[in-house]
Short mmCIF file of C-alpha atoms in Angstrom, two decimals:
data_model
loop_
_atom_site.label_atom_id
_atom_site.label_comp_id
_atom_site.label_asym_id
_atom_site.label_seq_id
_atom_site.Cartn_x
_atom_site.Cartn_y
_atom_site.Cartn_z
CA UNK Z 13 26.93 34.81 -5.22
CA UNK Z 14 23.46 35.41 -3.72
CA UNK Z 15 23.08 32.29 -2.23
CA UNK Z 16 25.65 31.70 0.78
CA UNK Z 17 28.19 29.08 1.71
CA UNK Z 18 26.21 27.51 3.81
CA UNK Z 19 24.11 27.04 1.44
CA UNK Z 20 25.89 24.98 -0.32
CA UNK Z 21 26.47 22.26 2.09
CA UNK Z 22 23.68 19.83 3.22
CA UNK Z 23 24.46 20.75 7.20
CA UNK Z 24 23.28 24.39 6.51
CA UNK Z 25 20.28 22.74 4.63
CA UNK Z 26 18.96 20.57 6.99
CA UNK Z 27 15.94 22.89 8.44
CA UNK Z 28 14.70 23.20 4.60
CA UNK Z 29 15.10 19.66 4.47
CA UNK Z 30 12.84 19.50 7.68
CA UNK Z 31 10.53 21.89 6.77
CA UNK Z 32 10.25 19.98 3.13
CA UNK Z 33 9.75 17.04 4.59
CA UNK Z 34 6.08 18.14 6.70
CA UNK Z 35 4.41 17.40 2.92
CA UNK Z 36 4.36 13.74 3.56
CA UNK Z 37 1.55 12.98 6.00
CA UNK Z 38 0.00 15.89 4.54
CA UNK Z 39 -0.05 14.09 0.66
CA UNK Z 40 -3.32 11.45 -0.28
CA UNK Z 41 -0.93 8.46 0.99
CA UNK Z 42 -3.09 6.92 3.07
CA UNK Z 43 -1.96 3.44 2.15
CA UNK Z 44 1.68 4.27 4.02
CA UNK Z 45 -0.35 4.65 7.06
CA UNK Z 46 -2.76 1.44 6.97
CA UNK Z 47 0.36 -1.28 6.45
CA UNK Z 48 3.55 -2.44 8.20
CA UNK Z 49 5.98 -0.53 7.95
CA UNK Z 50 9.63 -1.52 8.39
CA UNK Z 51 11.42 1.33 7.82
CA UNK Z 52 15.21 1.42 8.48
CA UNK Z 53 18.79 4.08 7.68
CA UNK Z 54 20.45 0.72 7.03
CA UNK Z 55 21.32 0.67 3.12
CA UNK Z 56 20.33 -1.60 0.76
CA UNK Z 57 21.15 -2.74 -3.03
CA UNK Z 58 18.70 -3.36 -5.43
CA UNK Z 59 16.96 -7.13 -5.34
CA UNK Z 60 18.20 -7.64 -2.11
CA UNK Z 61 16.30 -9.52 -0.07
CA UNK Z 62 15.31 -8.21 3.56
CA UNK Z 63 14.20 -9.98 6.27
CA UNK Z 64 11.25 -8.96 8.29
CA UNK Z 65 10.01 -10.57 11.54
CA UNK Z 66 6.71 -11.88 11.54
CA UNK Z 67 4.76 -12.63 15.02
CA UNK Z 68 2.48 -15.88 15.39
CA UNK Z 69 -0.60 -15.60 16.87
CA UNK Z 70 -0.36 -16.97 20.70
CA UNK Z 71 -2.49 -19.45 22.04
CA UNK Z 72 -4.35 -19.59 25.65
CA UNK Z 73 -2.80 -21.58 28.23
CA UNK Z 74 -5.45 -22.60 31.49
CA UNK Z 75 -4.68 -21.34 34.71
CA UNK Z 76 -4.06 -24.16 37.18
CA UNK Z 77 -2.82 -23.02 40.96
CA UNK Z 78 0.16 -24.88 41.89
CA UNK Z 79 3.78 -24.18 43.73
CA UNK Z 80 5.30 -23.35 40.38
CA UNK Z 81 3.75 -21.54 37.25
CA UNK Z 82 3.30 -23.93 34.32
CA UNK Z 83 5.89 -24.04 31.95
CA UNK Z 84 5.79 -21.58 28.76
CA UNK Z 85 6.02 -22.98 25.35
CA UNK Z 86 7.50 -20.17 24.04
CA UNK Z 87 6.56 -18.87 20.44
CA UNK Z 88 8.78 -19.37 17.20
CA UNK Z 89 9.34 -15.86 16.00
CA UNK Z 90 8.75 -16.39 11.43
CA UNK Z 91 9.86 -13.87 9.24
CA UNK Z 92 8.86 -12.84 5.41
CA UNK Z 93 11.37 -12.26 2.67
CA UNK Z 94 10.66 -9.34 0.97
CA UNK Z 95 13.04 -8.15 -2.15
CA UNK Z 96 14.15 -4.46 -2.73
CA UNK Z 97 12.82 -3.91 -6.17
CA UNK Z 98 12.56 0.17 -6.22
CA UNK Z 99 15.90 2.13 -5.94
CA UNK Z 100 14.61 5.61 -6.78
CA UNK Z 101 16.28 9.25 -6.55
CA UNK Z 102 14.96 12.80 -7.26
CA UNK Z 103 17.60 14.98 -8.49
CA UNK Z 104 17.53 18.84 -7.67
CA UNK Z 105 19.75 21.31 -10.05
CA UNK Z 106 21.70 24.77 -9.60
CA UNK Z 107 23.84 26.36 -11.20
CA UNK Z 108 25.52 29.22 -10.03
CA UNK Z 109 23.74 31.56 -12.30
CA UNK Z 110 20.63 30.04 -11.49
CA UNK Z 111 21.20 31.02 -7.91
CA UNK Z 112 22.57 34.66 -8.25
CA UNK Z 113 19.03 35.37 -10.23
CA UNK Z 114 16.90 33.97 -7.80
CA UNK Z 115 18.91 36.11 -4.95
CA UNK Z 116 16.99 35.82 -1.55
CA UNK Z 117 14.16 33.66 -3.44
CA UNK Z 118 16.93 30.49 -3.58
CA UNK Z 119 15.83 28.94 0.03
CA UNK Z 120 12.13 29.15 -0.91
CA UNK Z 121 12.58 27.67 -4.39
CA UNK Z 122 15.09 24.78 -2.50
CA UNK Z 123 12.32 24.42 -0.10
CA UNK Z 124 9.76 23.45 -2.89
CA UNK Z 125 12.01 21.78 -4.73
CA UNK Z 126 12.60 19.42 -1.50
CA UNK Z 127 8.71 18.92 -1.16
CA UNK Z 128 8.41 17.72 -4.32
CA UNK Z 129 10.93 15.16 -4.09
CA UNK Z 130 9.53 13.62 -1.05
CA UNK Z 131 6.16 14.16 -2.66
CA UNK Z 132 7.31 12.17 -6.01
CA UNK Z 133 8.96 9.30 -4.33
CA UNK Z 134 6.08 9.08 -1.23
CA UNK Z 135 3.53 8.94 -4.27
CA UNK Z 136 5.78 5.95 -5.64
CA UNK Z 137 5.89 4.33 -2.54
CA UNK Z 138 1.74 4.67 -2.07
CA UNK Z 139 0.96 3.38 -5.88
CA UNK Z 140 3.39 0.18 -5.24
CA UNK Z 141 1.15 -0.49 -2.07
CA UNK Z 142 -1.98 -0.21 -3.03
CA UNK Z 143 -1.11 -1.99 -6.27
CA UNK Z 144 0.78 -4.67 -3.81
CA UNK Z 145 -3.10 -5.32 -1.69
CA UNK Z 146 -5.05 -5.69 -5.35
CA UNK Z 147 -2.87 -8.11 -6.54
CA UNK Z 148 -2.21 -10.23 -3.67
CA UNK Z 149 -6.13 -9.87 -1.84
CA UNK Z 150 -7.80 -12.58 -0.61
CA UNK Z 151 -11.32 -11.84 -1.69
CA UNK Z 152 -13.22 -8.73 -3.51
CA UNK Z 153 -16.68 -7.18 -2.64
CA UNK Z 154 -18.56 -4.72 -4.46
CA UNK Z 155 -19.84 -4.35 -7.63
CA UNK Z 156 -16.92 -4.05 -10.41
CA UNK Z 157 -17.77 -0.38 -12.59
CA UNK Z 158 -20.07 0.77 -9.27
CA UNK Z 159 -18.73 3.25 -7.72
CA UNK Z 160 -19.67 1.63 -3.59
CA UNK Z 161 -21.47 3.99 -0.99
CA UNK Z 162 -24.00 5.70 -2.95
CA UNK Z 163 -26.89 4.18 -1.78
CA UNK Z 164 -27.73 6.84 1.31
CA UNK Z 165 -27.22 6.11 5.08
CA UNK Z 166 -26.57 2.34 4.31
CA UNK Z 167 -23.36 1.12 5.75
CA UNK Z 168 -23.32 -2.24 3.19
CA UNK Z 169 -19.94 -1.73 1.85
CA UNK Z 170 -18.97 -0.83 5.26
CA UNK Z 171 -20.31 -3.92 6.28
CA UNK Z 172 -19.38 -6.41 3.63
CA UNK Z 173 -15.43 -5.55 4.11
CA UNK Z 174 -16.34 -6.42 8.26
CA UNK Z 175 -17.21 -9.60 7.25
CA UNK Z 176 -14.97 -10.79 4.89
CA UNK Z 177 -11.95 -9.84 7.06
CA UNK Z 178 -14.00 -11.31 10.34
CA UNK Z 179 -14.83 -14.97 8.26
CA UNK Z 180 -11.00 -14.62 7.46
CA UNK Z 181 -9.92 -14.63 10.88
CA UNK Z 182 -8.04 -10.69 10.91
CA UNK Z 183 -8.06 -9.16 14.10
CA UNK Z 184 -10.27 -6.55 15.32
CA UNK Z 185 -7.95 -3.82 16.25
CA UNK Z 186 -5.41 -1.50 12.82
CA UNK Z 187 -8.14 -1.79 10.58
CA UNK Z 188 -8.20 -0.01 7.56
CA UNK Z 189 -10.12 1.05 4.20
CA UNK Z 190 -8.20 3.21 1.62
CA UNK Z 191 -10.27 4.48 -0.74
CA UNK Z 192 -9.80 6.26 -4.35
CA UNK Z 193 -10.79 10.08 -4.38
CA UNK Z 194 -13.87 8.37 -6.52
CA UNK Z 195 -15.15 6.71 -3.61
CA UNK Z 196 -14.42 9.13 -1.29
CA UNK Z 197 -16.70 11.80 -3.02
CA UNK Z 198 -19.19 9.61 -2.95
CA UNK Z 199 -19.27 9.03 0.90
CA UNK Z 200 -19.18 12.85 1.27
CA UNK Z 201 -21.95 13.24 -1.18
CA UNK Z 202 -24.20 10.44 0.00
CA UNK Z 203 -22.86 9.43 3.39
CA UNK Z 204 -25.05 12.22 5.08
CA UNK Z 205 -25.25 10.54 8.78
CA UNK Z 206 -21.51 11.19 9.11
CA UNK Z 207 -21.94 14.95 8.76
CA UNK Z 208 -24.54 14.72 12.02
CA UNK Z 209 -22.18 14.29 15.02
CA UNK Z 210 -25.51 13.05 16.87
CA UNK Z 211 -25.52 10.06 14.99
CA UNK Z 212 -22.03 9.66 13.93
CA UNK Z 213 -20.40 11.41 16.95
CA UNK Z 214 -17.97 13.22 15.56
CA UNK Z 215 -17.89 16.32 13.61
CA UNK Z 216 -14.50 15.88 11.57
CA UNK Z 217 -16.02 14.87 8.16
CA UNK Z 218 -18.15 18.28 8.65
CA UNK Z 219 -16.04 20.69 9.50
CA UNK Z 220 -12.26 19.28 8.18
CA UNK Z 221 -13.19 16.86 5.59
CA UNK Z 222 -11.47 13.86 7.54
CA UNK Z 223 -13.10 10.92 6.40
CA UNK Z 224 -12.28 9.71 10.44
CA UNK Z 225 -13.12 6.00 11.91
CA UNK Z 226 -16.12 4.30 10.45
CA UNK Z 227 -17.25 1.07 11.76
CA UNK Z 228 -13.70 0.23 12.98
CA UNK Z 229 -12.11 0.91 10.04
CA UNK Z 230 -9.54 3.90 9.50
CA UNK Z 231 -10.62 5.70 6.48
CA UNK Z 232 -7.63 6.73 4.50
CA UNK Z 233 -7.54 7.82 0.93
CA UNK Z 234 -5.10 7.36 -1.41
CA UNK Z 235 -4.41 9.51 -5.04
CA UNK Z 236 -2.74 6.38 -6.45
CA UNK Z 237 -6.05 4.03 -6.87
CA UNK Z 238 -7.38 5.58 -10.52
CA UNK Z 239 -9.63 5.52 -12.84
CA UNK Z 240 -9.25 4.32 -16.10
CA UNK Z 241 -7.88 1.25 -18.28
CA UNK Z 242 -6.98 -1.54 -16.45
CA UNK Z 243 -7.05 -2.66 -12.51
CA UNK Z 244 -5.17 0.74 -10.71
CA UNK Z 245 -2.41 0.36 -13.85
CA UNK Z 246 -3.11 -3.32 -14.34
CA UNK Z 247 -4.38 -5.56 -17.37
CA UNK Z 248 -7.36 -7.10 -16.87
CA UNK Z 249 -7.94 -10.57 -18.68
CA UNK Z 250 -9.80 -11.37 -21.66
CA UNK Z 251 -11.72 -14.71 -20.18
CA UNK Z 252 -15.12 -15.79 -21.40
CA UNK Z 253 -16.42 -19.10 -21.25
CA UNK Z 254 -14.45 -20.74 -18.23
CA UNK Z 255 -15.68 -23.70 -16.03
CA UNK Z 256 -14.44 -25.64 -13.18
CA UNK Z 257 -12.71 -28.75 -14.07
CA UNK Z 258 -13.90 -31.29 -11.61
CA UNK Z 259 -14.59 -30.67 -7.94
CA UNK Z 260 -12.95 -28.78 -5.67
CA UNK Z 261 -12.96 -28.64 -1.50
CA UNK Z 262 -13.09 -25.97 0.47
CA UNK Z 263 -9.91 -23.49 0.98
CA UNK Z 264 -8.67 -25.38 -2.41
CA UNK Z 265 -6.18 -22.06 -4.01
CA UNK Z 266 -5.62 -24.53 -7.19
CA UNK Z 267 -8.36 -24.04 -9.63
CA UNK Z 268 -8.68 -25.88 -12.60
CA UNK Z 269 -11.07 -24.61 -15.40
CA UNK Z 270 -11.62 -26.19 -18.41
CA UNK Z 271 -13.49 -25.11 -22.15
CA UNK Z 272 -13.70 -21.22 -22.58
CA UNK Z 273 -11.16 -19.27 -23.79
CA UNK Z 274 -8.97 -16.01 -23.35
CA UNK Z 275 -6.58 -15.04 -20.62
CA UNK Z 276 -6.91 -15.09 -16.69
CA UNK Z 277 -4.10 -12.71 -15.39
CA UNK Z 278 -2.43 -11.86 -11.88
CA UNK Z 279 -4.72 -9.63 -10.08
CA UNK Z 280 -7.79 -10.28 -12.23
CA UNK Z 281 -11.21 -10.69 -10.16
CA UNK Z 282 -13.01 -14.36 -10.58
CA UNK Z 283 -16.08 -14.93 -9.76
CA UNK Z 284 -17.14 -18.78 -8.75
CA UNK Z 285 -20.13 -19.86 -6.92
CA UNK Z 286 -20.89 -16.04 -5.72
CA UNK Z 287 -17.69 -15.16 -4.33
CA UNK Z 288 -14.95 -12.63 -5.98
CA UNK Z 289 -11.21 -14.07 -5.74
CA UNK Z 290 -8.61 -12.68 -6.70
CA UNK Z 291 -5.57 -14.46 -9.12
CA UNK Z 292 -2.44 -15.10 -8.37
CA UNK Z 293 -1.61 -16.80 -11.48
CA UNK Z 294 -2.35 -16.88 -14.86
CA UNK Z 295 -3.59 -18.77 -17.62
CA UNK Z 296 -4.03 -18.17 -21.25
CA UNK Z 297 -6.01 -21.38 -22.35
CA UNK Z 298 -7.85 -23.88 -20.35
CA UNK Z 299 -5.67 -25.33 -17.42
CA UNK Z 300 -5.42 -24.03 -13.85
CA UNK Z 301 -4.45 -21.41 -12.04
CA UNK Z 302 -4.10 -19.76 -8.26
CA UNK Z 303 -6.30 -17.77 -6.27
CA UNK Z 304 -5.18 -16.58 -2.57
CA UNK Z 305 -5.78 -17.90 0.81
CA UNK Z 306 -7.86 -18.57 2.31
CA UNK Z 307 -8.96 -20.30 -1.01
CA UNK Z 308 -12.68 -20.89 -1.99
CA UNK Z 309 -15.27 -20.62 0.28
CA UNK Z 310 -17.52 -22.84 -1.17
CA UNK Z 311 -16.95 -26.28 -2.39
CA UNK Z 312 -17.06 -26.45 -6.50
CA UNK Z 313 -18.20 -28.84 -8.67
CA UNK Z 314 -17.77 -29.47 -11.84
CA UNK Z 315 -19.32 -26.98 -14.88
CA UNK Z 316 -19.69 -24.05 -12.31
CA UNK Z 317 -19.25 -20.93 -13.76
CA UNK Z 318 -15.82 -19.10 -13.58
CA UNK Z 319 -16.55 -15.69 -14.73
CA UNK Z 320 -13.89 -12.81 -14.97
CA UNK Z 321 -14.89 -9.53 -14.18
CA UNK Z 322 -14.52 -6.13 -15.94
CA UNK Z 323 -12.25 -3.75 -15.53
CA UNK Z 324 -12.84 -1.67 -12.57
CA UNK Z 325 -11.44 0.53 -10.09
CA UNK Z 326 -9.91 -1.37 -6.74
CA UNK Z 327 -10.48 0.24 -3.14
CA UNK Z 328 -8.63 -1.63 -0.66
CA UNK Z 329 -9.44 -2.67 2.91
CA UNK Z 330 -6.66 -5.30 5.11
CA UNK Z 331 -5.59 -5.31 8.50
CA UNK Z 332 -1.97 -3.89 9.19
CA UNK Z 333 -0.41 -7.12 9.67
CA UNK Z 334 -1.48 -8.32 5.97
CA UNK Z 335 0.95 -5.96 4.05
CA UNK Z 336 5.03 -4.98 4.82
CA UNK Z 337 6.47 -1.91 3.27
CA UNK Z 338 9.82 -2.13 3.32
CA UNK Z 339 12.23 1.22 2.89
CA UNK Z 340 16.19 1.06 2.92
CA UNK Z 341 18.51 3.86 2.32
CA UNK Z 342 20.24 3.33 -0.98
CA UNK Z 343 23.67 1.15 -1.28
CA UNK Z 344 26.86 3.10 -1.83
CA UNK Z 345 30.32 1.69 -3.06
CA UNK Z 346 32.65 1.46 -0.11
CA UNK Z 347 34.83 4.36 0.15
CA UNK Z 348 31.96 6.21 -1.10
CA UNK Z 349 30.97 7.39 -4.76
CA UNK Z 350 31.68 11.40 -5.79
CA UNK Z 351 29.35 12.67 -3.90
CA UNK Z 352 30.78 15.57 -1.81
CA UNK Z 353 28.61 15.78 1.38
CA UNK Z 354 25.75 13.08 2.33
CA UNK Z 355 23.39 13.32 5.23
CA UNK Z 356 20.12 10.78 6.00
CA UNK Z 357 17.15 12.66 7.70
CA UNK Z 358 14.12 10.62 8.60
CA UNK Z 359 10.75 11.99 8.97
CA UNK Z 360 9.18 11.64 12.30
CA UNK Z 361 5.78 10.90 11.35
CA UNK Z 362 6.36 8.31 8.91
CA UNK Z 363 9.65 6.81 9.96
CA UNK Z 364 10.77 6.94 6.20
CA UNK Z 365 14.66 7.57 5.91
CA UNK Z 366 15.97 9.66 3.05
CA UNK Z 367 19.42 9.94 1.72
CA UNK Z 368 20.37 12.83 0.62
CA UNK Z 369 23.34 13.35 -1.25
CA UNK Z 370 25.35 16.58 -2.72
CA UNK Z 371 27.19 16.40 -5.77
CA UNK Z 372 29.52 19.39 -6.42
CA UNK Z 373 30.43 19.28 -10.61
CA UNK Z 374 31.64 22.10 -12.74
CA UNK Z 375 29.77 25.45 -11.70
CA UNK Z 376 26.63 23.68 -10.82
CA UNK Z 377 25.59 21.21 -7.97
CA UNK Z 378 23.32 18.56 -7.96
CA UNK Z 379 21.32 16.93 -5.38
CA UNK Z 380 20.55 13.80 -5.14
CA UNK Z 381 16.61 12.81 -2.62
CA UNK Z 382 16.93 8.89 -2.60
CA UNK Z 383 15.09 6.08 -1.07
CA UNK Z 384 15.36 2.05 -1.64
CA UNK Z 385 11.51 -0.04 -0.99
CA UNK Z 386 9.78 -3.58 -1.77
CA UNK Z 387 6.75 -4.26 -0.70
CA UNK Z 388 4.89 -7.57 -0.13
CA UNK Z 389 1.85 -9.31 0.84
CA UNK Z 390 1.88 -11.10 4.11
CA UNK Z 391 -1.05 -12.22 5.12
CA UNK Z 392 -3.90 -12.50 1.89
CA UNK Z 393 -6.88 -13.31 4.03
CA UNK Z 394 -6.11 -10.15 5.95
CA UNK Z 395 -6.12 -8.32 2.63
CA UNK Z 396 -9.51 -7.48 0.56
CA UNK Z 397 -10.60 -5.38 -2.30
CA UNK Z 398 -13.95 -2.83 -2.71
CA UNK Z 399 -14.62 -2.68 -6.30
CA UNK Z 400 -15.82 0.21 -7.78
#
């Protein structure tokens, strides 16, 4: 056989593995980079529920001079529950014929075949995230069906993101914008004072294409936020009609609309009183449903308008604490299942851990490029969308 031995165990695979593996920082999965991460090699089942720390804000105690420091009132430590809902694996093929042909070509083919897999399930991964921030945002900006930056040198979508996160209370600092390859074109196209290093001071957009830091946000784009039907993959109501139901107070997340008719669904963007929430209920008739914290802005009285807008495509923008991606290695039965050699490598950029699993059957061997994930919103009103 062409292909040797080692070949056919995953320790004289590992450097292809390795090597395959580079793809992933490289792929448009800019979302992975913009949330919490809490990767892990521990393994998981399916719908089990992790537990992932969450750190409170502090609060400022006064300096007073005195024989002894004052006394610290120490911080509880919270934590989210977040379910493992994905269990996914990309299987690679060979048989032994399938080998001999290919001859010296088998280690290049392998090679691809590896990228691929961590391309497939990384592009998973990225359209579960970015789906994640539009369904669990605080607020929307932008205009739904306009695609946002093409009016030249003005930074207003820049700086209507800045000030919803700022009014929400999100710090300053991992600040990011992750953009569809729709809006992204149009920054490069229209965006000209980011090409000028002068003005811009930096000449990465110009010479690389890197979208860079703009106005303390990390640009990062992502080939998972689409165009098309729907809200990136999502149903958008059918609503016409709706009103508030009596009043409601500030930061109110009930809303209770009455006459109209149609369907408000998770997700959908709702307009009242000039500001764009987002769902996080639905309703098919008059009655009420939820919008996210921080709740409305505004206080609402009774009759105003609750419009529903059109489909559209949704560019997110959150600080890092506002979202957890959550990655497990796969559960195995104890003792193992019939898999013949299993090794977990973990890329270094990322921090994902892969299992990877070999599988000798009759003249052929399979193997098996598997990862575990959930993902969840922490934080809403450190979470926004740019419509477009």
């Amino acid at each position: 056989m062409a292909a040797s031995a080692g070949n056919n165990t995953l320790t004289g695979l590992i450097p292809v593995i390795y090597e395959s593996m580079d793809v992933i920082p490289r792929e448009l999965v800019g979302s992975l980079a913009a949330v919490t991460m809490d990767p892990s090699a521990e393994m998981a089942g399916l719908n089990q529920t992790i537990r992932s720390h969450v750190v409170p804000q502090g609060s400022l105690v006064d300096i007073v001079p005195g024989v002894t420091n004052a006394s610290a009132s120490g911080q509880t430590i919270g934590y989210a529950d977040l379910t493992i809902s994905k269990a996914k694996t990309y299987q690679i093929l060979w048989s032994g014929e399938e080998q001999l042909l290919l001859k010296d070509q088998y280690q290049k083919v392998l090679a691809d075949q590896f990228r691929q897999a961590f391309r497939t399930l990384g592009n998973a991964m990225e359209a579960d995230v970015v789906n994640g921030i539009a369904l669990g945002a605080s607020r929307a900006t932008g205009t739904a069906g306009t695609t946002p930056f093409q009016v030249a040198t003005s930074m207003g979508d820049f700086a209507n993101a800045i000030k919803q996160l700022d009014d929400n209370g999100a710090p300053q600092t991992d600040r990011s914008i992750i953009l569809g390859t729709t809006a992204a074109a149009s920054i490069r196209a229209n965006q000209t004072i980011l090409l000028k290093a002068n003005e811009s001071g930096s000449t990465d957009l110009l010479r690389t294409g890197a979208l860079g830091t703009v106005e303390g946000f990390a640009m990062r784009t992502s080939g998972q936020i689409k165009t098309g039907q729907g809200q990136n993959g999502v149903a958008v109501g059918t609503a016409s009609g709706y009103v508030l139901n009596g009043a409601h107070a500030v930061g109110q997340t009930s809303i209770t609309v009455g006459t109209g008719t149609g369907t408000i669904l998770v997700g959908d963007v709702v307009t009242i009183d000039g500001f764009k929430y987002i769902a996080t209920s639905s309703i098919a008739a008059p009655g009420t449903f939820t919008i996210a914290a921080p709740g409305l802005q505004v206080a609402g009285v009774s009759s105003d308008v609750v419009a529903d807008n059109a489909t559209s495509i949704k560019n997110c923008f959150l600080q890092k604490a506002g979202f957890l991606l959550a990655t497990r290695v796969p559960a195995m039965p104890a003792g193992g299942d019939s898999g013949t050699d299993m090794t977990i490598v973990t890329d270094p950029v990322s921090g994902l851990s892969f299992q990877v699993v070999m599988y000798r059957q009759y003249r052929q061997i399979v193997i098996d490029v598997a990862i575990a994930w959930g993902v969840k919103v922490l934080r809403p009103e450190y979470c926004g969308v740019l419509l477009g």
